[in-house]
CSV table of C-alpha atoms in Angstrom, one decimal:
chain,number,residue,atom,x,y,z
A,1,UNK,CA,94.8,146.6,104.2
A,2,UNK,CA,92.5,144.0,105.7
A,3,UNK,CA,89.5,143.8,103.4
A,4,UNK,CA,89.5,140.3,101.8
A,5,UNK,CA,88.0,141.7,98.6
A,6,UNK,CA,89.1,144.8,96.7
A,7,UNK,CA,86.5,146.3,94.4
A,8,UNK,CA,87.7,148.5,91.5
A,9,UNK,CA,85.9,150.5,88.8
A,10,UNK,CA,87.3,149.9,85.4
A,11,UNK,CA,86.4,151.1,81.8
A,12,UNK,CA,83.8,149.3,79.7
A,13,UNK,CA,86.4,147.7,77.5
A,14,UNK,CA,88.7,146.6,80.3
A,15,UNK,CA,89.9,143.2,78.9
A,16,UNK,CA,89.7,139.8,80.5
A,17,UNK,CA,93.5,139.6,80.3
A,18,UNK,CA,93.9,142.9,82.1
A,19,UNK,CA,91.5,141.7,84.8
A,20,UNK,CA,93.6,138.5,85.1
A,21,UNK,CA,96.7,140.6,85.8
A,22,UNK,CA,94.9,142.2,88.7
A,23,UNK,CA,93.7,138.8,89.9
A,24,UNK,CA,97.2,137.4,90.0
A,25,UNK,CA,98.5,140.4,91.9
A,26,UNK,CA,95.7,140.3,94.4
A,27,UNK,CA,96.3,136.6,95.1
A,28,UNK,CA,99.9,137.3,95.9
A,29,UNK,CA,98.7,139.7,98.6
A,30,UNK,CA,96.1,137.2,100.0
A,31,UNK,CA,93.0,139.1,98.7
A,32,UNK,CA,90.6,138.9,95.8
A,33,UNK,CA,89.7,141.6,93.4
A,34,UNK,CA,86.3,142.4,91.8
A,35,UNK,CA,86.2,144.6,88.7
A,36,UNK,CA,83.1,146.6,88.2
A,37,UNK,CA,82.9,147.8,84.6
A,38,UNK,CA,81.5,151.2,83.8
A,39,UNK,CA,78.1,150.7,82.1
A,40,UNK,CA,78.2,150.5,78.4
A,41,UNK,CA,75.5,153.3,78.2
A,42,UNK,CA,77.2,156.6,79.0
A,43,UNK,CA,74.0,157.9,80.5
A,44,UNK,CA,73.6,154.9,82.9
A,45,UNK,CA,74.8,155.1,86.5
A,46,UNK,CA,75.9,152.5,89.0
A,47,UNK,CA,73.5,151.8,91.8
A,48,UNK,CA,74.2,152.8,95.3
A,49,UNK,CA,75.1,149.3,96.5
A,50,UNK,CA,77.9,149.0,93.9
A,51,UNK,CA,79.2,152.5,94.7
A,52,UNK,CA,79.3,151.5,98.4
A,53,UNK,CA,81.9,148.8,97.7
A,54,UNK,CA,84.2,150.8,95.4
A,55,UNK,CA,87.7,151.2,96.8
A,56,UNK,CA,89.7,152.0,93.7
A,57,UNK,CA,89.1,153.3,90.2
A,58,UNK,CA,91.0,153.2,86.9
A,59,UNK,CA,90.2,156.1,84.4
A,60,UNK,CA,91.6,154.4,81.3
A,61,UNK,CA,92.8,156.0,78.1
A,62,UNK,CA,90.2,154.2,76.0
A,63,UNK,CA,87.2,155.5,77.8
A,64,UNK,CA,84.9,156.7,74.9
A,65,UNK,CA,84.0,160.3,74.6
A,66,UNK,CA,81.0,161.1,76.8
A,67,UNK,CA,81.9,158.5,79.5
A,68,UNK,CA,83.9,160.8,81.6
A,69,UNK,CA,80.8,162.3,83.2
A,70,UNK,CA,79.5,158.8,84.1
A,71,UNK,CA,82.9,157.8,85.5
A,72,UNK,CA,83.4,160.8,87.7
A,73,UNK,CA,79.8,160.7,88.9
A,74,UNK,CA,80.6,157.2,90.2
A,75,UNK,CA,83.9,158.1,91.9
A,76,UNK,CA,82.4,161.2,93.5
A,77,UNK,CA,79.6,159.1,95.1
A,78,UNK,CA,81.8,156.2,96.2
A,79,UNK,CA,82.2,156.8,100.0
A,80,UNK,CA,85.0,154.2,100.5
A,81,UNK,CA,87.1,155.2,97.5
A,82,UNK,CA,90.8,155.1,98.4
A,83,UNK,CA,92.7,155.4,95.2
A,84,UNK,CA,92.2,156.6,91.6
A,85,UNK,CA,94.6,156.1,88.8
A,86,UNK,CA,94.1,158.3,85.7
A,87,UNK,CA,95.6,157.7,82.3
A,88,UNK,CA,96.1,161.4,81.7
A,89,UNK,CA,99.1,163.5,82.8
A,90,UNK,CA,97.1,166.7,83.5
A,91,UNK,CA,95.0,166.7,86.7
A,92,UNK,CA,94.0,170.3,86.6
A,93,UNK,CA,90.2,169.5,86.5
A,94,UNK,CA,88.4,170.5,89.8
A,95,UNK,CA,87.3,166.9,90.3
A,96,UNK,CA,90.8,165.8,91.0
A,97,UNK,CA,91.2,168.5,93.7
A,98,UNK,CA,87.9,167.4,95.2
A,99,UNK,CA,89.1,163.8,95.5
A,100,UNK,CA,92.4,164.8,96.9
A,101,UNK,CA,90.6,166.9,99.5
A,102,UNK,CA,88.6,163.8,100.5
A,103,UNK,CA,91.8,161.9,101.1
A,104,UNK,CA,91.7,159.8,97.9
A,105,UNK,CA,95.1,158.9,96.6
A,106,UNK,CA,95.6,160.0,93.0
A,107,UNK,CA,98.2,158.7,90.5
A,108,UNK,CA,98.7,159.3,86.8
A,109,UNK,CA,100.3,157.9,83.8
A,110,UNK,CA,102.4,161.0,83.1
A,111,UNK,CA,105.1,160.4,80.5
A,112,UNK,CA,103.4,157.5,78.7
A,113,UNK,CA,102.3,159.8,75.8
A,114,UNK,CA,105.4,162.0,75.8
A,115,UNK,CA,106.9,160.6,72.6
A,116,UNK,CA,103.7,160.8,70.5
A,117,UNK,CA,102.9,164.3,71.6
A,118,UNK,CA,106.4,165.5,71.0
A,119,UNK,CA,106.4,163.9,67.5
A,120,UNK,CA,103.1,165.6,66.7
A,121,UNK,CA,104.5,168.9,67.9
A,122,UNK,CA,107.5,168.3,65.7
A,123,UNK,CA,105.2,167.5,62.8
A,124,UNK,CA,103.5,170.8,63.2
A,125,UNK,CA,106.8,172.6,63.4
A,126,UNK,CA,108.1,171.0,60.2
A,127,UNK,CA,104.8,171.6,58.3
A,128,UNK,CA,104.9,175.3,59.3
A,129,UNK,CA,108.6,175.6,58.6
A,130,UNK,CA,108.3,174.0,55.1
A,131,UNK,CA,105.3,176.0,53.9
A,132,UNK,CA,102.8,173.2,54.0
A,133,UNK,CA,99.8,175.5,54.9
A,134,UNK,CA,100.3,177.2,51.5
A,135,UNK,CA,100.6,173.9,49.6
A,136,UNK,CA,97.6,172.3,51.4
A,137,UNK,CA,95.5,175.3,50.6
A,138,UNK,CA,96.6,175.1,46.9
A,139,UNK,CA,95.7,171.4,46.9
A,140,UNK,CA,92.2,172.1,48.2
A,141,UNK,CA,91.8,174.7,45.5
A,142,UNK,CA,93.3,172.4,42.8
A,143,UNK,CA,95.8,175.0,42.0
A,144,UNK,CA,99.5,174.5,40.9
A,145,UNK,CA,100.4,177.4,43.2
A,146,UNK,CA,104.2,177.7,43.7
A,147,UNK,CA,105.8,179.5,46.5
A,148,UNK,CA,107.8,182.4,45.0
A,149,UNK,CA,111.5,182.4,45.7
A,150,UNK,CA,111.3,185.6,47.8
A,151,UNK,CA,109.0,183.6,50.2
A,152,UNK,CA,111.0,180.4,50.3
A,153,UNK,CA,111.2,179.0,53.9
A,154,UNK,CA,114.2,179.7,56.0
A,155,UNK,CA,116.4,176.8,57.0
A,156,UNK,CA,115.7,175.5,60.4
A,157,UNK,CA,119.4,175.0,61.2
A,158,UNK,CA,120.5,177.7,63.6
A,159,UNK,CA,117.0,178.9,64.4
A,160,UNK,CA,116.1,179.1,68.1
A,161,UNK,CA,113.2,177.4,69.8
A,162,UNK,CA,112.1,178.2,73.4
A,163,UNK,CA,110.4,175.3,75.0
A,164,UNK,CA,108.3,176.2,78.1
A,165,UNK,CA,108.1,173.1,80.3
A,166,UNK,CA,110.7,170.3,80.2
A,167,UNK,CA,108.8,167.4,81.4
A,168,UNK,CA,108.6,164.2,79.3
A,169,UNK,CA,107.0,166.0,76.3
A,170,UNK,CA,109.2,169.1,76.4
A,171,UNK,CA,112.4,167.1,76.9
A,172,UNK,CA,111.6,164.8,74.0
A,173,UNK,CA,110.7,167.8,71.7
A,174,UNK,CA,114.0,169.5,72.8
A,175,UNK,CA,115.9,166.3,71.8
A,176,UNK,CA,114.3,166.2,68.4
A,177,UNK,CA,114.9,169.9,67.8
A,178,UNK,CA,118.6,169.6,68.6
A,179,UNK,CA,118.7,166.8,66.0
A,180,UNK,CA,117.4,169.3,63.4
A,181,UNK,CA,120.3,171.7,64.2
A,182,UNK,CA,118.1,174.1,66.2
A,183,UNK,CA,119.3,176.0,69.2
A,184,UNK,CA,117.1,175.1,72.1
A,185,UNK,CA,116.3,177.2,75.1
A,186,UNK,CA,114.5,175.4,77.9
A,187,UNK,CA,112.3,177.0,80.6
A,188,UNK,CA,111.6,175.0,83.8
A,189,UNK,CA,111.4,175.7,87.5
A,190,UNK,CA,114.3,173.6,88.5
A,191,UNK,CA,117.1,172.0,86.4
A,192,UNK,CA,117.8,168.2,86.4
A,193,UNK,CA,121.5,167.9,87.0
A,194,UNK,CA,122.7,168.0,83.4
A,195,UNK,CA,119.9,165.8,82.0
A,196,UNK,CA,118.0,168.5,80.1
A,197,UNK,CA,118.7,168.3,76.4
A,198,UNK,CA,119.0,172.0,75.8
A,199,UNK,CA,121.6,174.6,74.9
A,200,UNK,CA,120.4,177.0,77.6
A,201,UNK,CA,118.2,176.6,80.6
A,202,UNK,CA,116.4,179.3,82.5
A,203,UNK,CA,113.7,179.6,85.2
A,204,UNK,CA,110.2,181.0,84.3
A,205,UNK,CA,110.9,184.5,85.4
A,206,UNK,CA,113.6,184.9,82.6
A,207,UNK,CA,111.1,183.9,79.8
A,208,UNK,CA,110.3,187.4,78.8
A,209,UNK,CA,114.0,188.2,78.4
A,210,UNK,CA,114.8,185.3,76.0
A,211,UNK,CA,111.7,185.4,73.7
A,212,UNK,CA,113.0,188.3,71.5
A,213,UNK,CA,115.7,186.0,70.1
A,214,UNK,CA,113.4,183.0,69.5
A,215,UNK,CA,111.9,182.1,66.1
A,216,UNK,CA,109.8,179.4,67.8
A,217,UNK,CA,107.9,179.2,71.0
A,218,UNK,CA,106.7,175.7,72.1
A,219,UNK,CA,104.4,175.3,75.1
A,220,UNK,CA,104.6,171.9,76.8
A,221,UNK,CA,104.0,172.8,80.5
A,222,UNK,CA,101.2,171.6,82.7
A,223,UNK,CA,98.3,174.0,83.6
A,224,UNK,CA,98.8,175.3,87.1
A,225,UNK,CA,98.0,178.6,88.8
A,226,UNK,CA,101.5,179.7,87.9
A,227,UNK,CA,101.2,178.8,84.2
A,228,UNK,CA,97.6,180.0,83.6
A,229,UNK,CA,97.8,183.0,81.3
A,230,UNK,CA,101.6,182.8,81.4
A,231,UNK,CA,102.0,183.4,77.6
A,232,UNK,CA,100.2,186.7,77.5
A,233,UNK,CA,100.0,189.5,74.9
A,234,UNK,CA,103.2,191.1,76.1
A,235,UNK,CA,105.2,187.9,75.8
A,236,UNK,CA,103.7,187.0,72.4
A,237,UNK,CA,104.5,190.4,71.1
A,238,UNK,CA,108.1,190.2,72.3
A,239,UNK,CA,108.7,187.3,69.9
A,240,UNK,CA,110.4,188.6,66.7
A,241,UNK,CA,108.2,189.3,63.7
A,242,UNK,CA,107.7,186.1,61.8
A,243,UNK,CA,108.0,183.8,64.8
A,244,UNK,CA,105.8,180.7,65.3
A,245,UNK,CA,103.9,179.3,68.3
A,246,UNK,CA,103.3,175.6,69.1
A,247,UNK,CA,100.9,174.7,71.9
A,248,UNK,CA,100.4,171.1,73.0
A,249,UNK,CA,100.0,172.0,76.7
A,250,UNK,CA,96.6,173.6,77.7
A,251,UNK,CA,94.8,176.4,76.0
A,252,UNK,CA,94.5,178.4,79.2
A,253,UNK,CA,98.3,178.8,79.3
A,254,UNK,CA,98.0,181.2,76.3
A,255,UNK,CA,96.1,184.4,76.0
A,256,UNK,CA,94.1,183.2,73.0
A,257,UNK,CA,92.7,186.6,71.9
A,258,UNK,CA,96.1,188.1,71.8
A,259,UNK,CA,97.4,185.0,69.8
A,260,UNK,CA,94.7,185.5,67.2
A,261,UNK,CA,95.4,189.2,66.9
A,262,UNK,CA,99.1,188.7,66.3
A,263,UNK,CA,98.4,185.9,63.8
A,264,UNK,CA,95.9,188.1,61.9
A,265,UNK,CA,98.2,191.2,61.8
A,266,UNK,CA,101.2,189.2,60.6
A,267,UNK,CA,103.4,189.6,63.6
A,268,UNK,CA,103.3,185.9,64.1
A,269,UNK,CA,103.9,183.9,61.0
A,270,UNK,CA,101.9,180.9,62.1
A,271,UNK,CA,100.9,178.4,64.8
A,272,UNK,CA,100.3,174.8,65.4
A,273,UNK,CA,97.6,174.4,68.1
A,274,UNK,CA,96.3,171.2,69.7
A,275,UNK,CA,94.6,172.9,72.7
A,276,UNK,CA,92.3,175.8,73.2
A,277,UNK,CA,90.7,177.9,75.9
A,278,UNK,CA,87.3,176.4,75.0
A,279,UNK,CA,87.0,172.8,73.8
A,280,UNK,CA,85.7,171.7,71.5
A,281,UNK,CA,86.8,174.9,69.6
A,282,UNK,CA,83.6,176.9,68.8
A,283,UNK,CA,82.7,177.1,65.1
A,284,UNK,CA,82.8,180.9,65.4
A,285,UNK,CA,86.5,180.9,66.4
A,286,UNK,CA,88.7,182.8,63.8
A,287,UNK,CA,91.3,180.2,64.3
A,288,UNK,CA,89.5,177.8,62.0
A,289,UNK,CA,90.0,180.1,59.0
A,290,UNK,CA,93.4,181.5,59.5
A,291,UNK,CA,95.6,180.3,56.6
A,292,UNK,CA,98.7,180.3,58.8
A,293,UNK,CA,97.3,178.0,61.5
A,294,UNK,CA,97.3,174.2,61.8
A,295,UNK,CA,94.7,172.8,64.2
A,296,UNK,CA,94.2,169.4,65.8
A,297,UNK,CA,91.4,168.5,68.2
A,298,UNK,CA,93.4,168.0,71.4
A,299,UNK,CA,94.6,164.7,70.0
A,300,UNK,CA,98.4,165.2,69.7
A,301,UNK,CA,98.9,162.1,71.9
A,302,UNK,CA,97.0,159.7,69.6
A,303,UNK,CA,99.0,156.5,69.4
A,304,UNK,CA,97.9,152.8,69.7
A,305,UNK,CA,100.7,152.0,72.1
A,306,UNK,CA,99.5,154.5,74.7
A,307,UNK,CA,97.1,152.1,76.4
A,308,UNK,CA,99.8,149.5,76.9
A,309,UNK,CA,102.0,152.0,78.5
A,310,UNK,CA,99.2,153.3,80.7
A,311,UNK,CA,98.3,149.8,81.9
A,312,UNK,CA,101.9,149.0,82.8
A,313,UNK,CA,102.0,151.9,85.3
A,314,UNK,CA,98.4,151.1,86.5
A,315,UNK,CA,99.3,147.4,87.2
A,316,UNK,CA,102.5,148.4,89.0
A,317,UNK,CA,100.6,150.9,91.1
A,318,UNK,CA,97.9,148.3,91.9
A,319,UNK,CA,100.5,146.1,93.5
A,320,UNK,CA,101.9,149.1,95.3
A,321,UNK,CA,98.5,150.1,96.6
A,322,UNK,CA,97.8,146.6,97.9
A,323,UNK,CA,101.1,146.6,99.7
A,324,UNK,CA,100.5,150.1,101.1
A,325,UNK,CA,103.6,151.5,99.3
A,326,UNK,CA,104.2,154.8,97.6
A,327,UNK,CA,102.7,155.1,94.1
A,328,UNK,CA,104.4,156.0,90.9
A,329,UNK,CA,103.4,159.4,89.7
A,330,UNK,CA,101.4,160.1,92.8
A,331,UNK,CA,99.8,163.5,93.0
A,332,UNK,CA,100.2,165.2,96.3
A,333,UNK,CA,97.6,167.6,97.7
A,334,UNK,CA,98.9,171.2,97.8
A,335,UNK,CA,99.1,172.6,101.3
């Protein structure tokens, strides 16, 4: 890399101390770095002269809602863009494919939010397993509404959970579930030499065979062409009556209409859902009113420590990019 100055697009709130880290790294490689901050107005756009100089971009986790359009408008129009680092783990949006097709290198901060998401998923599991939807409804109605003994929750010990996707989130959820005394079945394309914290491990094509013995189904896999629609009506129906579903992956992995039907007719006892086929979830969706469903607005990863973890990987990759080395969590273009 011979350019004496590296120009990088950063979020509006990119701190002076963060910029100083980039300056120090650039100096060690004999170059300077210029940070161009995304305009504070989400409707504003960078002018063509600034776009002409952009060589790298950082899509940070603290970019406010509505700024994504402005950010990706800029990177799409930057003719010299070489590298984009994204805070998010999922890169299923078409803009990422477009950039890869242009030859732009893409890296992510996959794994930085694994613990918060897994803990949120576990919170949903515990709330459902302990009858909290009933108690929260009673609280809203100001009713001392006891759960009758015949409807007391079953003990989690010995129940089986199937976790689809054993990346950082799935593996952490599996570890937590084992700590609760649950039996854990993991679904992943390839095992990791004894590192998966599960009792049983199977490839995706075995999923339909194991679901009939699972009281819980947790979906933590990325959205790909293979996983889109993976959890369809047939698989959901194969869960035993009274089973629960947790989805902290992507809404498109699940056949949402079938999920609603099975929740309404009582085949499924409940669900914790952080993701949906359409987001924001339309006000007309039946999911809002189902008493056996807990919803969160695609925010299971919320944690103040995320940005620090994201920046750590971004700073490391910035040095690697300057040195022409391989990047951590680099996304390769599919052949």
